[in-house]
Short mmCIF file of C-alpha atoms in Angstrom, two decimals:
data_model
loop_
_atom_site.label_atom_id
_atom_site.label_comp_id
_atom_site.label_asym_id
_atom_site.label_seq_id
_atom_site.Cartn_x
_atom_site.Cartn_y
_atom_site.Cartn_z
CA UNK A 1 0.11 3.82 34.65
CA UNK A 2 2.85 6.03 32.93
CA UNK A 3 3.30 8.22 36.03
CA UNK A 4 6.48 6.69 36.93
CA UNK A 5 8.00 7.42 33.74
CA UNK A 6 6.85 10.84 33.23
CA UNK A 7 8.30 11.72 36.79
CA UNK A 8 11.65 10.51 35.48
CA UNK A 9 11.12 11.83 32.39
CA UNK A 10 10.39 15.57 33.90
CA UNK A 11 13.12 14.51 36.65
CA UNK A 12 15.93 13.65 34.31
CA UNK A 13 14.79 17.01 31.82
CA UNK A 14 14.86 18.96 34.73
CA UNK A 15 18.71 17.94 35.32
CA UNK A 16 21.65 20.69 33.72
CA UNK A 17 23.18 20.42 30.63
CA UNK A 18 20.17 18.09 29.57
CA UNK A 19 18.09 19.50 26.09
CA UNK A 20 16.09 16.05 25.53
CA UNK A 21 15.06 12.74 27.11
CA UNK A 22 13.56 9.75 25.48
CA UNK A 23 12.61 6.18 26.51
CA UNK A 24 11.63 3.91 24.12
CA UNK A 25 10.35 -0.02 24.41
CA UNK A 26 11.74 -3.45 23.43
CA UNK A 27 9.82 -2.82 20.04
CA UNK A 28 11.32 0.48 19.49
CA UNK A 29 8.21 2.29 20.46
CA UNK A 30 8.10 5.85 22.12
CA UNK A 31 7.26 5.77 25.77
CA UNK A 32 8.08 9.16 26.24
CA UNK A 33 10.21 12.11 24.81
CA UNK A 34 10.93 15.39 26.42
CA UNK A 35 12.48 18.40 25.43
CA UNK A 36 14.39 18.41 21.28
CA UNK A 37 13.68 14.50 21.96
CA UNK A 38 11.40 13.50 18.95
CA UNK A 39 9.21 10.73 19.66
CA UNK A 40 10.18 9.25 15.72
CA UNK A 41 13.91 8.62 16.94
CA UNK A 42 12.67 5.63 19.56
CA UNK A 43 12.95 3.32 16.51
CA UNK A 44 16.63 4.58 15.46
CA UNK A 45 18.06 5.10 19.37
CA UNK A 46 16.54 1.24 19.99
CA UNK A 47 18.42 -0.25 17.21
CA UNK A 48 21.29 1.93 18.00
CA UNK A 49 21.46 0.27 21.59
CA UNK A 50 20.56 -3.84 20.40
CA UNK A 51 23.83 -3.28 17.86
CA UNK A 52 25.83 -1.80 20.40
CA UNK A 53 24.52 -4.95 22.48
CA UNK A 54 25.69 -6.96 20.00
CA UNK A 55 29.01 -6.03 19.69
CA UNK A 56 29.70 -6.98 23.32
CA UNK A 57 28.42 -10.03 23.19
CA UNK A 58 30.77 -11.28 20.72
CA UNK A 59 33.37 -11.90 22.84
CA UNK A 60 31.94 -15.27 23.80
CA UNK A 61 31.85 -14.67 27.40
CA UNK A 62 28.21 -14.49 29.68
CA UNK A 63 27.09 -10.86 29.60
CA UNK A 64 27.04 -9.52 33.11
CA UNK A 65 24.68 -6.24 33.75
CA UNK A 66 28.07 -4.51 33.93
CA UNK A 67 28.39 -5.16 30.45
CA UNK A 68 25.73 -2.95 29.02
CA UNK A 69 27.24 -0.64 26.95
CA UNK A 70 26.42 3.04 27.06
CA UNK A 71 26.78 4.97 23.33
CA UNK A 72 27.48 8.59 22.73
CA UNK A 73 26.51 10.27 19.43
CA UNK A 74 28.21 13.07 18.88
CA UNK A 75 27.33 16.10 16.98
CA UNK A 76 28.22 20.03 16.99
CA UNK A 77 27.64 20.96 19.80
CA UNK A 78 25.27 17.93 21.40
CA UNK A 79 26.06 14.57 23.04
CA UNK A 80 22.92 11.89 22.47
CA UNK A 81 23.79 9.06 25.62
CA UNK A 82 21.83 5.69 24.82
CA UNK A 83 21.87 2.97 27.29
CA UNK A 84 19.71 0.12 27.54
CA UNK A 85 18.41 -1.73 31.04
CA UNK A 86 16.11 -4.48 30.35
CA UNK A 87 13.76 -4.09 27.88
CA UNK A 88 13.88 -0.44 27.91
CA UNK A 89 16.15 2.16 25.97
CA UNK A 90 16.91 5.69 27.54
CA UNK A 91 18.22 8.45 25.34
CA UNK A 92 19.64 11.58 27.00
CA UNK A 93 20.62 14.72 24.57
CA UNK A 94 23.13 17.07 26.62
CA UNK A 95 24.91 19.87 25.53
CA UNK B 1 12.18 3.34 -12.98
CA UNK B 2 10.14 0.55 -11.77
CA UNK B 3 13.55 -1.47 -11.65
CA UNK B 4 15.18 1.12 -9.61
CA UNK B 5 12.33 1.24 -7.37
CA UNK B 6 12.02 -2.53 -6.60
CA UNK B 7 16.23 -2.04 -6.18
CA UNK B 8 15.87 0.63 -3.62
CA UNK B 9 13.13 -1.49 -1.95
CA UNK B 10 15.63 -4.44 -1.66
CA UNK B 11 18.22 -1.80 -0.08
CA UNK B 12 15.52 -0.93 2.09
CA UNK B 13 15.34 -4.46 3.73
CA UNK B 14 18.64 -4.67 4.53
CA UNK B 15 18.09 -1.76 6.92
CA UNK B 16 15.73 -3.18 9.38
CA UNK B 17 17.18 -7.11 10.99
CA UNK B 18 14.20 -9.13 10.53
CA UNK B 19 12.39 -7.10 7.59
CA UNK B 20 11.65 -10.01 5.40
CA UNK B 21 8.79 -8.06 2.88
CA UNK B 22 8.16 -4.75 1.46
CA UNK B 23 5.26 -4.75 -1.11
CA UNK B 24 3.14 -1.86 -2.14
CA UNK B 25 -0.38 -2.66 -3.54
CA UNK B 26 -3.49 -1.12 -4.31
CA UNK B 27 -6.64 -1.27 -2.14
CA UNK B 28 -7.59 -3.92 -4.47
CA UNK B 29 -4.84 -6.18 -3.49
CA UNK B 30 -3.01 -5.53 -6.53
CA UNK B 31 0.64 -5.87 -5.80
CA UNK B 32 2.73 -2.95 -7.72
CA UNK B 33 5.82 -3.79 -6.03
CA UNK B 34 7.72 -6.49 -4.15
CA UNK B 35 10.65 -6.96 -2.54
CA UNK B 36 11.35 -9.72 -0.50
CA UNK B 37 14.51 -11.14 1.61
CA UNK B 38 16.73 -14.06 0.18
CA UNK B 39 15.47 -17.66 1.01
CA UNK B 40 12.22 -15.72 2.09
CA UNK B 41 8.92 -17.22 1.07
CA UNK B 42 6.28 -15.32 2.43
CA UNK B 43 4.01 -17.75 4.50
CA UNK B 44 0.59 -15.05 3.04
CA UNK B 45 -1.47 -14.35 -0.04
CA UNK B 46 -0.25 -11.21 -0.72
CA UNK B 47 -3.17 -9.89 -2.79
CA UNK B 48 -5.01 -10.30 0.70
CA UNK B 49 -3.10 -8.28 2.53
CA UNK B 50 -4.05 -4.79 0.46
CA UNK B 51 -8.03 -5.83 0.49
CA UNK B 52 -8.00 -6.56 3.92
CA UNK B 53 -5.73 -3.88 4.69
CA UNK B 54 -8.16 -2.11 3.39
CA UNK B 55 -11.25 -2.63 4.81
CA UNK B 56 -9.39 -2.84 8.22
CA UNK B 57 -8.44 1.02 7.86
CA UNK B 58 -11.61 2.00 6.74
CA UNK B 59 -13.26 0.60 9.51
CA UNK B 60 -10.70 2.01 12.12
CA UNK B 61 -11.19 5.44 10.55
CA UNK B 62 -14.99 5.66 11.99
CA UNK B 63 -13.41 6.09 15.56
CA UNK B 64 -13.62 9.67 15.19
CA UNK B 65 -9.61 10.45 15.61
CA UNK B 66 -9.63 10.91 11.56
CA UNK B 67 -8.28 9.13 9.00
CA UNK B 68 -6.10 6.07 9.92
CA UNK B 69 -2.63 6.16 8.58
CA UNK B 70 -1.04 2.94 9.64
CA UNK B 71 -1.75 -0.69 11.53
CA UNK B 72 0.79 -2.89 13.36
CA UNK B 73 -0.40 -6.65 13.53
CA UNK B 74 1.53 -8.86 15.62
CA UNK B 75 1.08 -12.50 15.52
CA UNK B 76 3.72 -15.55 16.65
CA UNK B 77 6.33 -15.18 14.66
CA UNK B 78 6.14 -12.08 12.41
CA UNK B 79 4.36 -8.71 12.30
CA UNK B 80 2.86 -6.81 9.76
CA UNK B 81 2.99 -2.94 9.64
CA UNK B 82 0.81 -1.41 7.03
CA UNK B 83 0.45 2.28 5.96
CA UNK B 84 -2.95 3.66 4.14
CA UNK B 85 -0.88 6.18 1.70
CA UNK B 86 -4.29 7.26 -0.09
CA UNK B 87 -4.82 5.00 -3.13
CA UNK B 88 -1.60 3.13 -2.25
CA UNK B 89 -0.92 0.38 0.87
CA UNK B 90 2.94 -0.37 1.80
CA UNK B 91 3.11 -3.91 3.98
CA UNK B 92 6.31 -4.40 5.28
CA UNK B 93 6.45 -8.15 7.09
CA UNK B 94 9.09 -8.70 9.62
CA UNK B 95 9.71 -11.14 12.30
CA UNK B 96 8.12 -10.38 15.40
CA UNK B 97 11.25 -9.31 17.52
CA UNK B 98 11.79 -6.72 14.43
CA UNK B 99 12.13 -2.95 15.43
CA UNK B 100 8.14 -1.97 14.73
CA UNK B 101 9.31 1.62 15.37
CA UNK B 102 11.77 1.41 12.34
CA UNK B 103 9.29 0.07 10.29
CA UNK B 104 7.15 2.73 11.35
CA UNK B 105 9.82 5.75 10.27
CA UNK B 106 10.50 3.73 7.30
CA UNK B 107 6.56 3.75 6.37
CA UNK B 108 6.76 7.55 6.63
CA UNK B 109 9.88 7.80 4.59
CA UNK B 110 8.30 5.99 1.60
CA UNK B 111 5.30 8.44 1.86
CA UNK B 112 6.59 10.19 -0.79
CA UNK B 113 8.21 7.06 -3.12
CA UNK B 114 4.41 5.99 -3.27
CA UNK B 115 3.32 8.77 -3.77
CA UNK B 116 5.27 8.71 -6.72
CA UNK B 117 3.84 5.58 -8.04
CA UNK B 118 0.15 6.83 -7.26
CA UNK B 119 0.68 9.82 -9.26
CA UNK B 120 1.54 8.00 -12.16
CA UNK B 121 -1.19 5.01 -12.22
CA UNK B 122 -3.22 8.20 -12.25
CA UNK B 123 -1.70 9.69 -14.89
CA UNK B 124 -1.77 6.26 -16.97
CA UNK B 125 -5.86 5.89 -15.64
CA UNK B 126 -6.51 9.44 -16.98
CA UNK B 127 -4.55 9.18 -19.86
CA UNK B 128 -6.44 5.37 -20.85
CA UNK B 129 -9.73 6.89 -20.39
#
């Protein structure tokens, strides 16, 4: 049942530049980390994404897919990207 | 210090949208602590929700994967995540479209908060006797 997302998962670690992947749930559950990815930041990079959300849909307009914002957390050396597509978050750490 | 405890407690709800309820009790259903939301009135006994808590874990710690360390229960329209902390049970109650995996960090945050408070009912049992 989770072979699709592991292939991804091993896919997207796989990739250059990329130290850590993580998907995490509507609920802010860990589907799967790889790599410096720990499986207790699902909670933190899911509410990171539904404020982010948030924040576009204030403008009052209807929220097209193209809307989705994609976040980048910043630190030393590291870039965490966080973008959410349906009910799922993805978290990629890249140096 | 139990004032600043049931103060960082309140902070602690403003972290998580939808937290409603943090409350630490004893497997007896003795509540040590509460903290609830503004204009929240929690729709539970919440002496019930150590002792059942309780047995719950107990029970779920016969599977043979070791002791169980936390539950997530969710109903219509709010969820309950519980921790087993030893002698000490942290409910947080939340609306069911609340983060559970926050709650869940959170849980293991306060590990050491209850901890805290265990130590010292101990220390007040042992000291009674």
């Amino acid at each position: 049942m989770e072979t699709g997302i592991n292939n991804i998962l091993n896919k997207l670690t796989d990739s250059e530049g990329v130290l850590g992947v993580l998907i995490a749930d509507e609920h802010g559950l860990c589907l799967g980390a790889r790599g410096i990815a720990k499986a207790s930041s699902a909670g933190f990079i899911a509410s990171i994404a539904a404020h982010a959300k948030e924040l576009t849909e204030l403008k009052g307009d209807a929220v097209s897919k193209d809307d989705t914002p994609t976040i980048s957390v910043e630190y030393g050396n590291n870039t965490i990207l966080i973008r959410s597509e349906g009910n799922h978050t993805l978290a990629v750490w890249k140096s | 210090m139990a004032e600043e405890l049931v103060v960082h407690f309140e902070k602690l709800l403003t972290r998580v949208d939808g937290l409603l309820s943090a409350v630490v009790t004893d497997r007896d259903g003795v509540v040590l602590l509460r903290a609830n939301a503004p204009n929240c009135s929690p729709p539970f006994t919440e002496s019930a929700l150590g002792c059942t808590f309780a047995l719950a874990s107990d029970q779920a710690s016969k599977l043979g994967l070791k002791k169980n360390k936390s539950i997530v229960s969710i109903y219509g329209s709010y969820q309950l995540v519980q921790f087993n902390h030893s002698s000490l049970i942290t409910t947080f109650v939340a609306n069911s479209n609340a983060n559970t995996g926050l709650l869940l960090e959170l849980g293991s945050e306060l590990e050491s908060v209850t901890q805290v408070i265990a130590t010292a009912l101990h220390e007040r049992h042992s000291g009674a006797l």
